[in-house]
Short mmCIF file of C-alpha atoms in Angstrom, two decimals:
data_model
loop_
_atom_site.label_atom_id
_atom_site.label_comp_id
_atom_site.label_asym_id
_atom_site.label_seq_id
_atom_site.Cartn_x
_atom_site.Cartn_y
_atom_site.Cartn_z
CA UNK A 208 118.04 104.68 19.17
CA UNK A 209 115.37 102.40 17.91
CA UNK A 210 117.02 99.13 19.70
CA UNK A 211 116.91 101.34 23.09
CA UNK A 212 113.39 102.27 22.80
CA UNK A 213 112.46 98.61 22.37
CA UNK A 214 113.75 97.51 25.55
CA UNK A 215 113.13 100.14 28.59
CA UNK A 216 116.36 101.06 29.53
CA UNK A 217 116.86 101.34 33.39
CA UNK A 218 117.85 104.20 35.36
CA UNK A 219 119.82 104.01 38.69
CA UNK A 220 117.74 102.97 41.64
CA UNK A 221 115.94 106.20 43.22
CA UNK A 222 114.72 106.63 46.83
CA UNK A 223 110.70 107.31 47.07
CA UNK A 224 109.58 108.03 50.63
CA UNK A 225 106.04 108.15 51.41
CA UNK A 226 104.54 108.18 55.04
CA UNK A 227 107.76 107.66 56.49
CA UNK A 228 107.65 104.33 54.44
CA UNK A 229 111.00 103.92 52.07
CA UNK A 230 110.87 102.44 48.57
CA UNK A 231 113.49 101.60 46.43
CA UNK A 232 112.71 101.09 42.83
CA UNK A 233 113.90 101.70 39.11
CA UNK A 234 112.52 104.29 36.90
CA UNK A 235 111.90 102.95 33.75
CA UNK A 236 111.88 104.72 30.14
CA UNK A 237 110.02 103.03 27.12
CA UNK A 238 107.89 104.02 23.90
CA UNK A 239 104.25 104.66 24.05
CA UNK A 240 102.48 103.34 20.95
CA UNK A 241 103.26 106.80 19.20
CA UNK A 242 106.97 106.87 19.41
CA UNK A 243 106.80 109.05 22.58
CA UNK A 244 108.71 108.35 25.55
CA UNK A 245 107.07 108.05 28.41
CA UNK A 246 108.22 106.89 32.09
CA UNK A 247 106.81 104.72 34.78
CA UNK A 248 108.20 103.98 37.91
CA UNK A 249 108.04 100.86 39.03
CA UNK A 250 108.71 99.11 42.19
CA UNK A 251 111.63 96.42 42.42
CA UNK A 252 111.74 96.11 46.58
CA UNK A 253 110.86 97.40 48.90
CA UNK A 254 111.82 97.75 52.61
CA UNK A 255 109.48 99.03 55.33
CA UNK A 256 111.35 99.44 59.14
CA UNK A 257 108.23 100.86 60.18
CA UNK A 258 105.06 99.09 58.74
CA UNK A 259 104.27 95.23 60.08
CA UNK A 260 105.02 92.36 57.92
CA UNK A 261 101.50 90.82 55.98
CA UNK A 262 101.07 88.44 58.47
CA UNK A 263 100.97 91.14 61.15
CA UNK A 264 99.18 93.15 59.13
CA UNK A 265 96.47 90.37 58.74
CA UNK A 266 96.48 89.54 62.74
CA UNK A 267 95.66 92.94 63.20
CA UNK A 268 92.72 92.93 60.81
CA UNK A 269 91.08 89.91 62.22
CA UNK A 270 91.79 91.55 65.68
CA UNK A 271 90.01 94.84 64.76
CA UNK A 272 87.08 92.86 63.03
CA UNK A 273 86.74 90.57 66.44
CA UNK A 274 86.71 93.54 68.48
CA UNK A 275 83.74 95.09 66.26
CA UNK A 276 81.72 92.30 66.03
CA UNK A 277 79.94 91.83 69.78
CA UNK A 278 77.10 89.44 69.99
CA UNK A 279 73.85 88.86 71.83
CA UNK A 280 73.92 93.07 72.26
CA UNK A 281 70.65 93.01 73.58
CA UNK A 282 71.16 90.69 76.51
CA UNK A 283 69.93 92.47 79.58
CA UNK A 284 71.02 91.73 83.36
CA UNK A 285 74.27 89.97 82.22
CA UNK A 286 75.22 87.39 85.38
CA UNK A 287 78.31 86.09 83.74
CA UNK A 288 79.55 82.46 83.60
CA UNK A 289 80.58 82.41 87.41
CA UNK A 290 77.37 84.08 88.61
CA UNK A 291 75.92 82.89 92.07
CA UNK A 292 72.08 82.73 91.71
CA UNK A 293 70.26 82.54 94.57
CA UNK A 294 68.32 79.30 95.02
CA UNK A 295 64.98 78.85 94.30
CA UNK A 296 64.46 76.68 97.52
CA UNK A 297 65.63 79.69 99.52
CA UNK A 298 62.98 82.35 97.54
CA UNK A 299 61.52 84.66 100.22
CA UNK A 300 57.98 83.30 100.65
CA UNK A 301 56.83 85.82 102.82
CA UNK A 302 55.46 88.20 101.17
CA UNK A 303 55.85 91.67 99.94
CA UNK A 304 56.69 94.42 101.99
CA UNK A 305 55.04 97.65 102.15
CA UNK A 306 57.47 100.40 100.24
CA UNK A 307 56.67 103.97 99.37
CA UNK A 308 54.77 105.20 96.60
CA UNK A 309 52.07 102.14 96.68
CA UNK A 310 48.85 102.88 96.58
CA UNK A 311 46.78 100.68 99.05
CA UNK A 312 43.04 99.94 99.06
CA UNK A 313 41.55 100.21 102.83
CA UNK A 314 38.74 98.45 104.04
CA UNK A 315 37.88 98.74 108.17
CA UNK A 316 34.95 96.50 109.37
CA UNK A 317 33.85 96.53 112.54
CA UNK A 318 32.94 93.01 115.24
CA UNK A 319 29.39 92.40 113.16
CA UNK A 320 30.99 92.70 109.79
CA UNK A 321 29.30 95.77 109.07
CA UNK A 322 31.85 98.06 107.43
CA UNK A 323 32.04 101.91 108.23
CA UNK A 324 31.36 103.46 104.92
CA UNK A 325 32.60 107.00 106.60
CA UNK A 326 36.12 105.71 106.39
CA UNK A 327 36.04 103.25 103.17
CA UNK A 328 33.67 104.98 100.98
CA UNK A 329 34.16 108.53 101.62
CA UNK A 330 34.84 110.93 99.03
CA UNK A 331 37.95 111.03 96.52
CA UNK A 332 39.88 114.02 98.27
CA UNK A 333 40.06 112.27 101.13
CA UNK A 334 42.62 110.10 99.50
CA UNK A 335 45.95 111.75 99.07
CA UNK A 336 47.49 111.36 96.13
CA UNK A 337 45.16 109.36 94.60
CA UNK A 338 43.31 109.97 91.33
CA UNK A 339 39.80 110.01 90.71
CA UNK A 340 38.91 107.10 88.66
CA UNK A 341 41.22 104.82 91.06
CA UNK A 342 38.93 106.15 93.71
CA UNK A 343 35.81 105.42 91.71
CA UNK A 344 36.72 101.89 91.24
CA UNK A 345 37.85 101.62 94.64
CA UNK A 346 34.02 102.73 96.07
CA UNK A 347 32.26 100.59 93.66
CA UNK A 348 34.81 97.72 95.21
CA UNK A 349 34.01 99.10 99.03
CA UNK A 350 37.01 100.51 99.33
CA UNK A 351 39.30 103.52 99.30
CA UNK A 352 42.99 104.56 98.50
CA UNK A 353 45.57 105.71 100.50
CA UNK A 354 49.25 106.87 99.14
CA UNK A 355 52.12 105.35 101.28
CA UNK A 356 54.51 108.49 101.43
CA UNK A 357 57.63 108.90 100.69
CA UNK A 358 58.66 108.89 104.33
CA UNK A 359 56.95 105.90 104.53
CA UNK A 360 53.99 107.15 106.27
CA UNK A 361 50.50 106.50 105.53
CA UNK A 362 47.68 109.15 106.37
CA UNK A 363 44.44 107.45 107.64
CA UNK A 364 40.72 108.47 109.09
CA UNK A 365 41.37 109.05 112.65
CA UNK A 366 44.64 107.84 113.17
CA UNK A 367 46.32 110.57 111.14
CA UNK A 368 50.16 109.12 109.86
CA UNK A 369 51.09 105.84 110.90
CA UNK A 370 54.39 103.92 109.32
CA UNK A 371 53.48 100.98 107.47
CA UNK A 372 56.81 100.82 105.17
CA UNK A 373 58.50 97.57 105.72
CA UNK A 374 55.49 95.56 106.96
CA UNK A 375 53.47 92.77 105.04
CA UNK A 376 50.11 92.96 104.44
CA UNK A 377 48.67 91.00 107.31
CA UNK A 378 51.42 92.72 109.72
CA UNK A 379 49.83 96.09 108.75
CA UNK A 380 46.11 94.72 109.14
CA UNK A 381 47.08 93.71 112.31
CA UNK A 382 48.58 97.29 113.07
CA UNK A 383 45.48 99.14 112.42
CA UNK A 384 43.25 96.76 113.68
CA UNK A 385 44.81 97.36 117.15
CA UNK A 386 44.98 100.97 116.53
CA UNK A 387 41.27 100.81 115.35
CA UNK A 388 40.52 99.24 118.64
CA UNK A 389 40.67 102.29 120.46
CA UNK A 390 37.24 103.76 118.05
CA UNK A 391 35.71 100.46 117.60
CA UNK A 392 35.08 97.19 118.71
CA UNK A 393 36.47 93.86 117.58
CA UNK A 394 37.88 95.96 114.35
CA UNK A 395 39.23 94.28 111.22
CA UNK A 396 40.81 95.43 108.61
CA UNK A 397 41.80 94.58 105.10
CA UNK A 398 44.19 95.57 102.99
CA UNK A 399 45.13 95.42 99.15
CA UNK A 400 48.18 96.76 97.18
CA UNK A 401 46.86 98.25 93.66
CA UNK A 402 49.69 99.44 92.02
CA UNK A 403 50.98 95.59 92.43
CA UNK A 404 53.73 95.07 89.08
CA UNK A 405 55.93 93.43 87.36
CA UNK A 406 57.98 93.73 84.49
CA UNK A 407 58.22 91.18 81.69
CA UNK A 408 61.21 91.22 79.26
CA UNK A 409 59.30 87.69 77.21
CA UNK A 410 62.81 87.48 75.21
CA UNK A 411 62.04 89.04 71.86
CA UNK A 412 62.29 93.04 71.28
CA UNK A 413 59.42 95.21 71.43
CA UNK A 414 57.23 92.93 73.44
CA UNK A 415 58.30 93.95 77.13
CA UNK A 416 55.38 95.18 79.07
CA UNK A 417 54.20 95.56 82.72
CA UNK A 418 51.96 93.71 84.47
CA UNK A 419 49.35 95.05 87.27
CA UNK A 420 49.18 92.26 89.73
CA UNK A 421 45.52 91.80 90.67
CA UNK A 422 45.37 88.87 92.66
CA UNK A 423 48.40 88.04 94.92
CA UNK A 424 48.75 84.54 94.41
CA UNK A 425 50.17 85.20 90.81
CA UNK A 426 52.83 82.85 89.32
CA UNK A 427 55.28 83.47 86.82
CA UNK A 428 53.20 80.91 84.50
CA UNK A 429 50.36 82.82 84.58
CA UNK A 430 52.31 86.50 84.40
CA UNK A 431 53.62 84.82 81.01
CA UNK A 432 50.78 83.65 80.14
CA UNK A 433 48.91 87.21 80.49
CA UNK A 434 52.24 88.46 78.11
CA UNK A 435 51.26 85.44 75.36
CA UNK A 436 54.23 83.39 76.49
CA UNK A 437 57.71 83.80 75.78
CA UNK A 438 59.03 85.22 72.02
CA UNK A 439 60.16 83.11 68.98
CA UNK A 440 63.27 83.97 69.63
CA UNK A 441 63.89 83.44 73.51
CA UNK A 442 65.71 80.84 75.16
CA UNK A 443 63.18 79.06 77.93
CA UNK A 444 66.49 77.08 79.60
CA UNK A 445 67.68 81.04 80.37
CA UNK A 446 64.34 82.76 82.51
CA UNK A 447 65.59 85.13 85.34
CA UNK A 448 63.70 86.22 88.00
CA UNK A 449 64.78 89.47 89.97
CA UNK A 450 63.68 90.19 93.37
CA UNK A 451 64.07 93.49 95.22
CA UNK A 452 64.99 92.21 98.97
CA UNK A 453 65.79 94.82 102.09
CA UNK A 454 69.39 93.77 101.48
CA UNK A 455 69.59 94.04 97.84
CA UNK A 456 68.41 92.50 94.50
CA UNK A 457 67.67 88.29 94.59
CA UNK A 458 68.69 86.82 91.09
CA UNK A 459 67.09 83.19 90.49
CA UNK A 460 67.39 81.41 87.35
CA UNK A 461 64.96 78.67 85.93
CA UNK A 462 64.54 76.37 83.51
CA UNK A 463 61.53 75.93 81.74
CA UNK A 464 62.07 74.65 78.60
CA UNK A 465 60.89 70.75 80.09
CA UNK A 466 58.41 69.25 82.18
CA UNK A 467 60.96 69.80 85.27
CA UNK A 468 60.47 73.49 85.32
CA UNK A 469 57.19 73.26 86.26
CA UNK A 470 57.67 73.59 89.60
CA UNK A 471 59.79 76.75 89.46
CA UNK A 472 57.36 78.42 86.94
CA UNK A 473 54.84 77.90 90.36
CA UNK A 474 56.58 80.24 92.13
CA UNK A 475 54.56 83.33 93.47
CA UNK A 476 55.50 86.93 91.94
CA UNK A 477 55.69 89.54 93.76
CA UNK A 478 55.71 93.28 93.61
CA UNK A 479 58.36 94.73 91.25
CA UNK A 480 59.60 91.67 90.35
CA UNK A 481 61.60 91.48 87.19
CA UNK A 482 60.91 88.56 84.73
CA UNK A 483 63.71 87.99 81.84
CA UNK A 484 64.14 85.88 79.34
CA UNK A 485 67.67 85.32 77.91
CA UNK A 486 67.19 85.91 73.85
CA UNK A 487 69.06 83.50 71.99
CA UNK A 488 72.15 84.29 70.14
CA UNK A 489 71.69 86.10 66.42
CA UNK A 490 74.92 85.37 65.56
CA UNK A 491 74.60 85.58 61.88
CA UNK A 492 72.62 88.75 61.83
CA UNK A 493 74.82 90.83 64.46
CA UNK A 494 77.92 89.39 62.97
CA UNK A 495 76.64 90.76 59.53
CA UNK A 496 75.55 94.24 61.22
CA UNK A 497 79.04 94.19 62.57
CA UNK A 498 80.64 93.59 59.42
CA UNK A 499 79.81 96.28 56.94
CA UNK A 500 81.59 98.65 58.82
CA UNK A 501 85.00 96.88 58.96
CA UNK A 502 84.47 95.53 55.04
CA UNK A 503 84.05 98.96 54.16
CA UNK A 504 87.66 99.57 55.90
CA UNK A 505 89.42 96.62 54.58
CA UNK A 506 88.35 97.38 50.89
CA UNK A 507 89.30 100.64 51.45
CA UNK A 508 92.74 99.73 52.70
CA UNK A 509 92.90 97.09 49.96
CA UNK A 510 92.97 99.63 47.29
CA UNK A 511 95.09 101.72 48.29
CA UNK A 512 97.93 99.15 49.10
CA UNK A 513 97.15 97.90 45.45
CA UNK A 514 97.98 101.75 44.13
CA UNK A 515 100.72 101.90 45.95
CA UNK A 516 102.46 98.21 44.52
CA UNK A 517 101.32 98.41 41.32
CA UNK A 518 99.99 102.12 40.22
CA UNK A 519 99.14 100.75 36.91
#
């Protein structure tokens, strides 16, 4: 009896079946350091029909990690590698067009430059949908404000609504000035967009801001400039520039990280423009963010195959 206990004395192979998984192993008798018999079952092979080999096993990690881990999340207006952007000799240089909802300053002056205060200085309710302290400014300027509807109408002293959506500036000074001609000689009129803005994305989060446009001869160098220049962490070879057009949105893209982007930092803004700057890649911190998760998982899964090989 003694010799037996000192060498574990081996029972006929037994079928264990977990998950649908089968072992086949030995169970094993032997002494515990009290003279008890105790058993332990221990694995000799095992065959799995159903579960992928270790290297599968491992692809399929790696696959799962790969597919967790996506970089440069916080890249806006994504063009892709084949993108066709728009050329910057081509940009639309003639100015902004007249939409609704902007809020336009009017000025009338009549042959001897004398203007009529009735119609540019009058009182605030007489500009619809205008508030008061834009109206303030605009009489200490000479001027009042007028909403451009949203049917694209625009309501005016005398002339009631007239359509000025889809005209430029000087095409809808020259408008009124011929429908001012019927009141007043030699009329002239001039004409300023207030709510004038763009939207800078300066390639760093928590810096993007909006821009009021006051003169309209701005350039992206100086819109940048009003932002305090790019972020530490934005690529200048990756600026976009995104223009709504009548037949849909203009993408340009520039390079101003050398002397040669000059030129295309020159360019005029206009209106609604959209001005972004590509952040560079963070790979080591989003990779990081993206792998907690999945370590969690594969430590988990790590344990658990170690129970189930060796219990002990």
């Amino acid at each position: 009896m003694r010799g037996a206990l000192q060498h574990a004395a081996k029972i006929p192979l037994f079928l264990w079946n977990v998950g649908g998984a089968k072992f086949i192993g030995n169970l094993q008798r032997f002494p515990t350091h009290r003279g008890e018999i105790s058993r332990r079952y221990t694995i000799r092979n095992m065959t799995m029909p159903h579960i992928l080999s270790k290297q599968w096993a491992f692809l399929g990690l790696t696959i799962l990690f790969l597919s967790g881990c996506t970089i440069n999340r916080d890249i806006m207006f994504s063009t892709g590698d084949n993108f066709d952007f728009s050329p910057l000799e081509e940009m639309e240089s003639s100015g902004y067009r007249i939409a609704p909802n902007d809020m336009l300053q009017f000025r009338l002056f009549t042959n001897k430059g004398q203007r009529l205060n009735q119609m540019t200085a009058g009182a605030p309710g007489g500009s619809e949908g205008g508030n008061q302290q834009m109206n303030q400014q605009m009489n200490q300027q000479g001027g009042m404000s007028y909403l451009v509807k949203p049917d694209g109408l625009i309501e005016l002293p005398e002339l009631g609504n007239i359509r000025l959506e889809g005209l430029t500036l000087e095409e809808a000074e020259e408008l009124l000035e011929e429908a001012y001609a019927s009141y007043y000689n030699e009329p002239y009129v001039i004409l300023r967009i207030l709510n004038n803005r763009v939207y800078i994305f300066p390639g760093e989060s928590g810096r993007a801001s909006v821009v009021t446009l006051v003169n309209m001869n701005t350039t992206l160098l100086e819109v940048l400039a009003m932002t305090g220049g790019i972020g530490n962490r934005a690529n200048a070879s990756k600026v976009k520039l995104i223009r709504r057009t009548a037949s849909g949105n203009e993408v340009y893209k520039m390079d101003l990280s050398t002397i040669d982007g000059l030129d295309a930092a020159n360019v005029v803004v206009q209106a609604y423009d959209i001005i972004y700057v590509e952040p560079l890649p963070q790979i080591v911190r989003e990779a990081t963010e993206s792998l907690t998760p999945i370590a969690s998982l594969i430590s988990t899964l790590t344990f658990f195959y170690a129970f189930i090989v060796n219990p002990n």
